[in-house]
Amino acid sequence: MLEGIIIKNISNLYTVAVGNVTYDCVPRGRFRKEKKTPLVGDRCKIDAKEHYILELLPRKNELSRPSVANTDYALIVTSLKKPDFSSLLLDKELSCIILANIKPVICFTKEDLLTEEETKQYQEIRAYYTSIGVPCFSNTELKELLKFLQNSIVVLTGQTGAGKTTILNRIAPELNLKTNEISTALNRGKHTTRHTEIHVLNGVWFCDTPGFSSLELRNYKKEEIKNSFIEFSNYSCYYRDCMHKQEPDCGVKKALEEGKILKSRYENYQKIEKEESL
């Protein structure tokens, strides 16, 4: 019995890396009875002779969309144009990642397509997320990004067409991963990554995943969603359980009025808390 890490999944076939050797394995039948699904990033024990996954080792974290386990960082690849920037989608992604106990990092793409006014708005947005503790990079800063992510397992996530695969191709052109054009009518990309797979590039374990066009947080409670807006905890409210809506003496609303909280963040919090939570 050998111990390794799942680095690729296509249908019910899992590629497990044990050192420099890989094995294509299937889960034992009892996994289905126990309602356990192996994920890319899982550490596991395998029968190398029969090519079975025998056991999944405990996870330190898990992300449901994309479905991966045991990651150190989630790199949110965020398009500024084609598809257009969506602060709501970005804030939903941040909430999902923070609630999964994963450290978020943002990589903005397609800055070169912005107008002068849009560039100014982008710089203000980037400065804000950096100020609340979310590291931000541009896809023109890949050297700095790789240095930051060294020796980590990193899941790439983001809207379809944001540029996840393009980033991997720029880091390692020999991968020659397929990319596709953007649908102008729908303002979103077309899926190119069809499965989840880890690529070890320049000292970083990148977990490439299929993109998505929508995201939901319906399984989380209102309190959890509030706590995922990490900067809100910096401000004191009169009520301990304040939800920062209609309550009097709300520190978050006061900070919003003073320009300390980005307006779109507060508006997105209200939308997500109202529409998505339990």
mmCIF file of C-alpha atoms in Angstrom:
data_model
loop_
_atom_site.group_PDB
_atom_site.id
_atom_site.type_symbol
_atom_site.label_atom_id
_atom_site.label_comp_id
_atom_site.label_asym_id
_atom_site.label_seq_id
_atom_site.Cartn_x
_atom_site.Cartn_y
_atom_site.Cartn_z
ATOM 1 C CA MET A 1 0.000 0.000 0.000
ATOM 2 C CA LEU A 2 1.421 3.365 -1.098
ATOM 3 C CA GLU A 3 0.540 6.925 -0.085
ATOM 4 C CA GLY A 4 0.193 9.673 -2.676
ATOM 5 C CA ILE A 5 -1.794 12.696 -3.837
ATOM 6 C CA ILE A 6 -4.560 12.793 -6.438
ATOM 7 C CA ILE A 7 -3.390 15.118 -9.221
ATOM 8 C CA LYS A 8 -6.016 14.496 -11.915
ATOM 9 C CA ASN A 9 -9.620 13.369 -12.235
ATOM 10 C CA ILE A 10 -11.555 12.446 -15.377
ATOM 11 C CA SER A 11 -14.918 10.822 -14.706
ATOM 12 C CA ASN A 12 -14.223 7.981 -12.235
ATOM 13 C CA LEU A 13 -10.525 7.678 -13.067
ATOM 14 C CA TYR A 14 -8.024 9.326 -10.712
ATOM 15 C CA THR A 15 -4.316 9.853 -11.348
ATOM 16 C CA VAL A 16 -2.337 9.511 -8.126
ATOM 17 C CA ALA A 17 1.247 10.766 -7.818
ATOM 18 C CA VAL A 18 3.537 8.806 -5.520
ATOM 19 C CA GLY A 19 6.813 10.664 -5.683
ATOM 20 C CA ASN A 20 7.731 10.871 -9.374
ATOM 21 C CA VAL A 21 5.542 7.904 -10.346
ATOM 22 C CA THR A 22 1.851 8.157 -11.257
ATOM 23 C CA TYR A 23 -0.886 5.523 -11.098
ATOM 24 C CA ASP A 24 -4.339 5.653 -12.706
ATOM 25 C CA CYS A 25 -6.753 4.348 -10.092
ATOM 26 C CA VAL A 26 -10.442 3.900 -9.360
ATOM 27 C CA PRO A 27 -12.035 4.151 -5.895
ATOM 28 C CA ARG A 28 -13.107 0.993 -4.119
ATOM 29 C CA GLY A 29 -16.838 0.301 -4.239
ATOM 30 C CA ARG A 30 -17.290 1.071 -0.544
ATOM 31 C CA PHE A 31 -16.601 4.765 -1.224
ATOM 32 C CA ARG A 32 -20.004 5.040 -2.895
ATOM 33 C CA LYS A 33 -21.721 3.326 0.038
ATOM 34 C CA GLU A 34 -19.961 5.663 2.455
ATOM 35 C CA LYS A 35 -20.882 8.650 0.223
ATOM 36 C CA LYS A 36 -17.225 9.641 -0.137
ATOM 37 C CA THR A 37 -15.957 11.242 -3.340
ATOM 38 C CA PRO A 38 -12.198 11.550 -3.918
ATOM 39 C CA LEU A 39 -11.070 15.027 -4.953
ATOM 40 C CA VAL A 40 -8.006 16.369 -6.694
ATOM 41 C CA GLY A 41 -5.660 17.372 -3.888
ATOM 42 C CA ASP A 42 -6.688 14.472 -1.645
ATOM 43 C CA ARG A 43 -3.909 12.515 0.001
ATOM 44 C CA CYS A 44 -4.762 8.843 -0.237
ATOM 45 C CA LYS A 45 -3.529 5.268 0.091
ATOM 46 C CA ILE A 46 -3.580 3.064 -2.987
ATOM 47 C CA ASP A 47 -3.078 -0.510 -4.101
ATOM 48 C CA ALA A 48 -0.497 0.103 -6.833
ATOM 49 C CA LYS A 49 -0.819 -3.420 -8.222
ATOM 50 C CA GLU A 50 -4.612 -3.471 -8.593
ATOM 51 C CA HIS A 51 -4.878 0.304 -9.182
ATOM 52 C CA TYR A 52 -7.419 0.972 -6.442
ATOM 53 C CA ILE A 53 -7.775 3.947 -4.108
ATOM 54 C CA LEU A 54 -8.120 2.279 -0.717
ATOM 55 C CA GLU A 55 -8.367 5.163 1.719
ATOM 56 C CA LEU A 56 -8.702 8.947 1.781
ATOM 57 C CA LEU A 57 -6.641 10.698 4.429
ATOM 58 C CA PRO A 58 -8.167 13.559 6.487
ATOM 59 C CA ARG A 59 -8.563 16.871 4.619
ATOM 60 C CA LYS A 60 -7.436 20.241 5.967
ATOM 61 C CA ASN A 61 -9.976 22.005 3.739
ATOM 62 C CA GLU A 62 -12.332 21.463 0.835
ATOM 63 C CA LEU A 63 -13.780 23.719 -1.840
ATOM 64 C CA SER A 64 -17.067 22.672 -3.418
ATOM 65 C CA ARG A 65 -16.855 24.727 -6.602
ATOM 66 C CA PRO A 66 -14.404 23.926 -8.031
ATOM 67 C CA SER A 67 -14.215 20.608 -6.159
ATOM 68 C CA VAL A 68 -10.698 20.334 -4.723
ATOM 69 C CA ALA A 69 -9.112 19.522 -1.375
ATOM 70 C CA ASN A 70 -6.076 20.468 0.712
ATOM 71 C CA THR A 71 -5.117 23.703 -1.037
ATOM 72 C CA ASP A 72 -3.023 26.464 0.523
ATOM 73 C CA TYR A 73 -4.266 29.290 -1.690
ATOM 74 C CA ALA A 74 -7.121 29.951 -4.087
ATOM 75 C CA LEU A 75 -6.004 32.166 -6.960
ATOM 76 C CA ILE A 76 -9.092 34.045 -8.143
ATOM 77 C CA VAL A 77 -8.415 34.928 -11.775
ATOM 78 C CA THR A 78 -10.579 37.988 -12.376
ATOM 79 C CA SER A 79 -11.195 39.497 -15.795
ATOM 80 C CA LEU A 80 -11.527 43.272 -16.074
ATOM 81 C CA LYS A 81 -12.882 43.132 -19.651
ATOM 82 C CA LYS A 82 -14.331 40.466 -21.944
ATOM 83 C CA PRO A 83 -15.899 39.169 -19.760
ATOM 84 C CA ASP A 84 -16.477 42.421 -17.898
ATOM 85 C CA PHE A 85 -15.473 42.805 -14.266
ATOM 86 C CA SER A 86 -18.139 41.735 -11.764
ATOM 87 C CA SER A 87 -17.561 42.850 -8.182
ATOM 88 C CA LEU A 88 -20.489 40.663 -7.082
ATOM 89 C CA LEU A 89 -18.931 37.530 -8.550
ATOM 90 C CA LEU A 90 -15.542 38.383 -7.053
ATOM 91 C CA ASP A 91 -17.048 38.921 -3.597
ATOM 92 C CA LYS A 92 -18.985 35.646 -3.839
ATOM 93 C CA GLU A 93 -15.758 33.842 -4.701
ATOM 94 C CA LEU A 94 -13.950 35.481 -1.806
ATOM 95 C CA SER A 95 -16.704 34.446 0.610
ATOM 96 C CA CYS A 96 -16.659 30.833 -0.623
ATOM 97 C CA ILE A 97 -12.881 30.625 -0.306
ATOM 98 C CA ILE A 98 -12.666 32.262 3.111
ATOM 99 C CA LEU A 99 -15.486 30.059 4.448
ATOM 100 C CA ALA A 100 -13.582 27.003 3.179
ATOM 101 C CA ASN A 101 -10.568 28.047 5.270
ATOM 102 C CA ILE A 102 -8.408 28.769 2.216
ATOM 103 C CA LYS A 103 -6.306 31.907 1.728
ATOM 104 C CA PRO A 104 -7.513 33.982 -1.260
ATOM 105 C CA VAL A 105 -5.270 35.729 -3.784
ATOM 106 C CA ILE A 106 -6.612 37.821 -6.685
ATOM 107 C CA CYS A 107 -5.017 37.973 -10.130
ATOM 108 C CA PHE A 108 -6.582 40.625 -12.368
ATOM 109 C CA THR A 109 -6.398 40.071 -16.129
ATOM 110 C CA LYS A 110 -6.902 42.109 -19.315
ATOM 111 C CA GLU A 111 -5.945 45.456 -17.799
ATOM 112 C CA ASP A 112 -4.673 46.469 -21.241
ATOM 113 C CA LEU A 113 -8.283 46.594 -22.535
ATOM 114 C CA LEU A 114 -9.380 49.267 -20.050
ATOM 115 C CA THR A 115 -10.001 52.921 -20.809
ATOM 116 C CA GLU A 116 -8.213 55.582 -18.763
ATOM 117 C CA GLU A 117 -11.247 56.047 -16.513
ATOM 118 C CA GLU A 118 -11.708 52.289 -16.090
ATOM 119 C CA THR A 119 -8.024 51.938 -15.203
ATOM 120 C CA LYS A 120 -8.455 54.475 -12.418
ATOM 121 C CA GLN A 121 -11.458 52.556 -11.047
ATOM 122 C CA TYR A 122 -9.512 49.286 -11.240
ATOM 123 C CA GLN A 123 -6.593 50.753 -9.303
ATOM 124 C CA GLU A 124 -8.950 51.925 -6.545
ATOM 125 C CA ILE A 125 -10.574 48.483 -6.351
ATOM 126 C CA ARG A 126 -7.215 46.713 -6.252
ATOM 127 C CA ALA A 127 -5.928 49.051 -3.541
ATOM 128 C CA TYR A 128 -9.002 48.350 -1.405
ATOM 129 C CA TYR A 129 -8.735 44.547 -1.566
ATOM 130 C CA THR A 130 -5.037 44.788 -0.781
ATOM 131 C CA SER A 131 -5.827 47.001 2.237
ATOM 132 C CA ILE A 132 -8.163 44.374 3.747
ATOM 133 C CA GLY A 133 -5.503 41.677 3.495
ATOM 134 C CA VAL A 134 -6.183 40.012 0.137
ATOM 135 C CA PRO A 135 -2.956 39.919 -1.940
ATOM 136 C CA CYS A 136 -3.540 41.253 -5.472
ATOM 137 C CA PHE A 137 -1.511 40.791 -8.648
ATOM 138 C CA SER A 138 -1.931 41.487 -12.346
ATOM 139 C CA ASN A 139 -1.282 38.881 -15.027
ATOM 140 C CA THR A 140 1.648 41.119 -16.026
ATOM 141 C CA GLU A 141 3.221 40.365 -12.625
ATOM 142 C CA LEU A 142 3.605 36.603 -12.932
ATOM 143 C CA LYS A 143 7.195 36.596 -11.647
ATOM 144 C CA GLU A 144 6.083 38.277 -8.419
ATOM 145 C CA LEU A 145 3.032 36.006 -8.208
ATOM 146 C CA LEU A 146 5.123 32.838 -8.532
ATOM 147 C CA LYS A 147 7.500 34.058 -5.843
ATOM 148 C CA PHE A 148 4.564 34.677 -3.509
ATOM 149 C CA LEU A 149 3.048 31.227 -4.153
ATOM 150 C CA GLN A 150 6.284 29.204 -3.922
ATOM 151 C CA ASN A 151 5.979 25.653 -2.512
ATOM 152 C CA SER A 152 2.187 25.907 -2.218
ATOM 153 C CA ILE A 153 -0.781 24.013 -3.615
ATOM 154 C CA VAL A 154 -2.884 26.608 -5.421
ATOM 155 C CA VAL A 155 -6.334 26.144 -6.935
ATOM 156 C CA LEU A 156 -7.123 28.411 -9.865
ATOM 157 C CA THR A 157 -10.693 29.592 -9.812
ATOM 158 C CA GLY A 158 -12.675 32.238 -11.611
ATOM 159 C CA GLN A 159 -15.289 32.938 -14.223
ATOM 160 C CA THR A 160 -15.051 31.093 -17.515
ATOM 161 C CA GLY A 161 -12.911 33.108 -19.917
ATOM 162 C CA ALA A 162 -11.090 35.091 -17.210
ATOM 163 C CA GLY A 163 -7.716 33.740 -18.320
ATOM 164 C CA LYS A 164 -6.799 30.856 -15.978
ATOM 165 C CA THR A 165 -5.486 28.610 -18.746
ATOM 166 C CA THR A 166 -3.698 31.514 -20.432
ATOM 167 C CA ILE A 167 -1.783 32.179 -17.211
ATOM 168 C CA LEU A 168 -0.644 28.546 -17.039
ATOM 169 C CA ASN A 169 0.434 28.642 -20.689
ATOM 170 C CA ARG A 170 2.471 31.779 -20.037
ATOM 171 C CA ILE A 171 4.196 30.179 -17.043
ATOM 172 C CA ALA A 172 4.876 26.947 -18.934
ATOM 173 C CA PRO A 173 4.345 27.247 -22.723
ATOM 174 C CA GLU A 174 5.162 23.557 -23.161
ATOM 175 C CA LEU A 175 1.778 22.700 -21.594
ATOM 176 C CA ASN A 176 0.039 24.104 -24.679
ATOM 177 C CA LEU A 177 -3.321 24.024 -22.942
ATOM 178 C CA LYS A 178 -6.352 24.831 -25.075
ATOM 179 C CA THR A 179 -7.944 28.281 -24.794
ATOM 180 C CA ASN A 180 -11.046 29.624 -26.499
ATOM 181 C CA GLU A 181 -12.668 32.896 -27.521
ATOM 182 C CA ILE A 182 -15.141 34.945 -25.484
ATOM 183 C CA SER A 183 -18.846 35.014 -26.305
ATOM 184 C CA THR A 184 -19.604 38.697 -26.941
ATOM 185 C CA ALA A 185 -23.362 38.167 -26.750
ATOM 186 C CA LEU A 186 -23.199 36.467 -23.337
ATOM 187 C CA ASN A 187 -20.223 38.431 -21.930
ATOM 188 C CA ARG A 188 -18.570 35.253 -20.747
ATOM 189 C CA GLY A 189 -16.039 32.709 -21.874
ATOM 190 C CA LYS A 190 -16.487 29.259 -23.285
ATOM 191 C CA HIS A 191 -15.321 26.295 -21.233
ATOM 192 C CA THR A 192 -11.911 24.963 -22.279
ATOM 193 C CA THR A 193 -10.719 23.108 -19.157
ATOM 194 C CA ARG A 194 -12.887 19.986 -18.937
ATOM 195 C CA HIS A 195 -11.373 18.319 -15.899
ATOM 196 C CA THR A 196 -9.425 19.149 -12.741
ATOM 197 C CA GLU A 197 -5.672 18.590 -12.816
ATOM 198 C CA ILE A 198 -2.572 19.647 -10.886
ATOM 199 C CA HIS A 199 0.438 20.986 -12.811
ATOM 200 C CA VAL A 200 3.729 21.494 -10.935
ATOM 201 C CA LEU A 201 5.216 24.670 -12.429
ATOM 202 C CA ASN A 202 8.157 26.692 -11.140
ATOM 203 C CA GLY A 203 7.819 25.338 -7.629
ATOM 204 C CA VAL A 204 4.046 25.835 -7.412
ATOM 205 C CA TRP A 205 1.400 23.107 -7.542
ATOM 206 C CA PHE A 206 -1.289 24.703 -9.697
ATOM 207 C CA CYS A 207 -4.684 23.000 -9.664
ATOM 208 C CA ASP A 208 -6.385 23.903 -12.957
ATOM 209 C CA THR A 209 -10.176 23.598 -12.882
ATOM 210 C CA PRO A 210 -13.159 24.131 -15.176
ATOM 211 C CA GLY A 211 -14.510 27.688 -15.018
ATOM 212 C CA PHE A 212 -18.053 28.618 -14.132
ATOM 213 C CA SER A 213 -20.688 31.131 -15.156
ATOM 214 C CA SER A 214 -22.492 31.404 -11.819
ATOM 215 C CA LEU A 215 -21.852 30.765 -8.139
ATOM 216 C CA GLU A 216 -24.095 30.203 -5.124
ATOM 217 C CA LEU A 217 -23.656 30.253 -1.342
ATOM 218 C CA ARG A 218 -27.034 28.856 -0.380
ATOM 219 C CA ASN A 219 -25.584 26.354 2.110
ATOM 220 C CA TYR A 220 -24.170 29.038 4.392
ATOM 221 C CA LYS A 221 -25.857 30.819 7.274
ATOM 222 C CA LYS A 222 -26.306 34.592 7.379
ATOM 223 C CA GLU A 223 -23.783 34.876 10.200
ATOM 224 C CA GLU A 224 -21.184 32.945 8.211
ATOM 225 C CA ILE A 225 -21.615 35.159 5.164
ATOM 226 C CA LYS A 226 -21.290 38.270 7.348
ATOM 227 C CA ASN A 227 -18.044 36.942 8.830
ATOM 228 C CA SER A 228 -16.644 36.210 5.356
ATOM 229 C CA PHE A 229 -16.577 39.968 4.721
ATOM 230 C CA ILE A 230 -13.418 40.093 6.777
ATOM 231 C CA GLU A 231 -13.019 43.873 7.022
ATOM 232 C CA PHE A 232 -16.372 44.265 8.806
ATOM 233 C CA SER A 233 -14.814 42.865 11.991
ATOM 234 C CA ASN A 234 -12.611 45.965 12.223
ATOM 235 C CA TYR A 235 -15.597 48.102 13.238
ATOM 236 C CA SER A 236 -17.555 47.985 16.493
ATOM 237 C CA CYS A 237 -21.340 47.963 16.567
ATOM 238 C CA TYR A 238 -23.741 48.659 19.429
ATOM 239 C CA TYR A 239 -25.314 45.211 19.038
ATOM 240 C CA ARG A 240 -22.990 42.228 19.249
ATOM 241 C CA ASP A 241 -25.007 40.291 16.664
ATOM 242 C CA CYS A 242 -25.425 43.294 14.347
ATOM 243 C CA MET A 243 -26.034 42.271 10.730
ATOM 244 C CA HIS A 244 -25.126 45.776 9.497
ATOM 245 C CA LYS A 245 -28.506 46.474 7.945
ATOM 246 C CA GLN A 246 -31.121 48.493 9.861
ATOM 247 C CA GLU A 247 -29.595 48.308 13.355
ATOM 248 C CA PRO A 248 -28.731 51.598 15.126
ATOM 249 C CA ASP A 249 -25.138 52.588 15.910
ATOM 250 C CA CYS A 250 -23.712 50.193 13.325
ATOM 251 C CA GLY A 251 -19.952 50.623 13.013
ATOM 252 C CA VAL A 252 -19.881 49.099 9.534
ATOM 253 C CA LYS A 253 -22.473 51.523 8.157
ATOM 254 C CA LYS A 254 -20.617 54.404 9.764
ATOM 255 C CA ALA A 255 -17.365 53.237 8.162
ATOM 256 C CA LEU A 256 -19.196 53.014 4.824
ATOM 257 C CA GLU A 257 -20.379 56.619 5.154
ATOM 258 C CA GLU A 258 -16.810 57.679 5.947
ATOM 259 C CA GLY A 259 -15.486 55.948 2.823
ATOM 260 C CA LYS A 260 -13.536 53.327 4.766
ATOM 261 C CA ILE A 261 -15.520 50.450 3.219
ATOM 262 C CA LEU A 262 -15.846 50.094 -0.537
ATOM 263 C CA LYS A 263 -19.453 50.824 -1.531
ATOM 264 C CA SER A 264 -19.669 47.807 -3.848
ATOM 265 C CA ARG A 265 -18.479 45.507 -1.034
ATOM 266 C CA TYR A 266 -21.287 46.600 1.271
ATOM 267 C CA GLU A 267 -23.887 46.418 -1.509
ATOM 268 C CA ASN A 268 -22.674 42.951 -2.494
ATOM 269 C CA TYR A 269 -22.817 41.825 1.127
ATOM 270 C CA GLN A 270 -26.467 42.882 1.269
ATOM 271 C CA LYS A 271 -27.288 41.048 -1.976
ATOM 272 C CA ILE A 272 -25.500 37.858 -0.977
ATOM 273 C CA GLU A 273 -26.865 37.820 2.562
ATOM 274 C CA LYS A 274 -30.419 38.332 1.286
ATOM 275 C CA GLU A 275 -30.401 35.989 -1.697
ATOM 276 C CA GLU A 276 -27.911 33.255 -0.873
ATOM 277 C CA SER A 277 -27.902 32.450 2.848
ATOM 278 C CA LEU A 278 -29.997 30.058 4.894
#
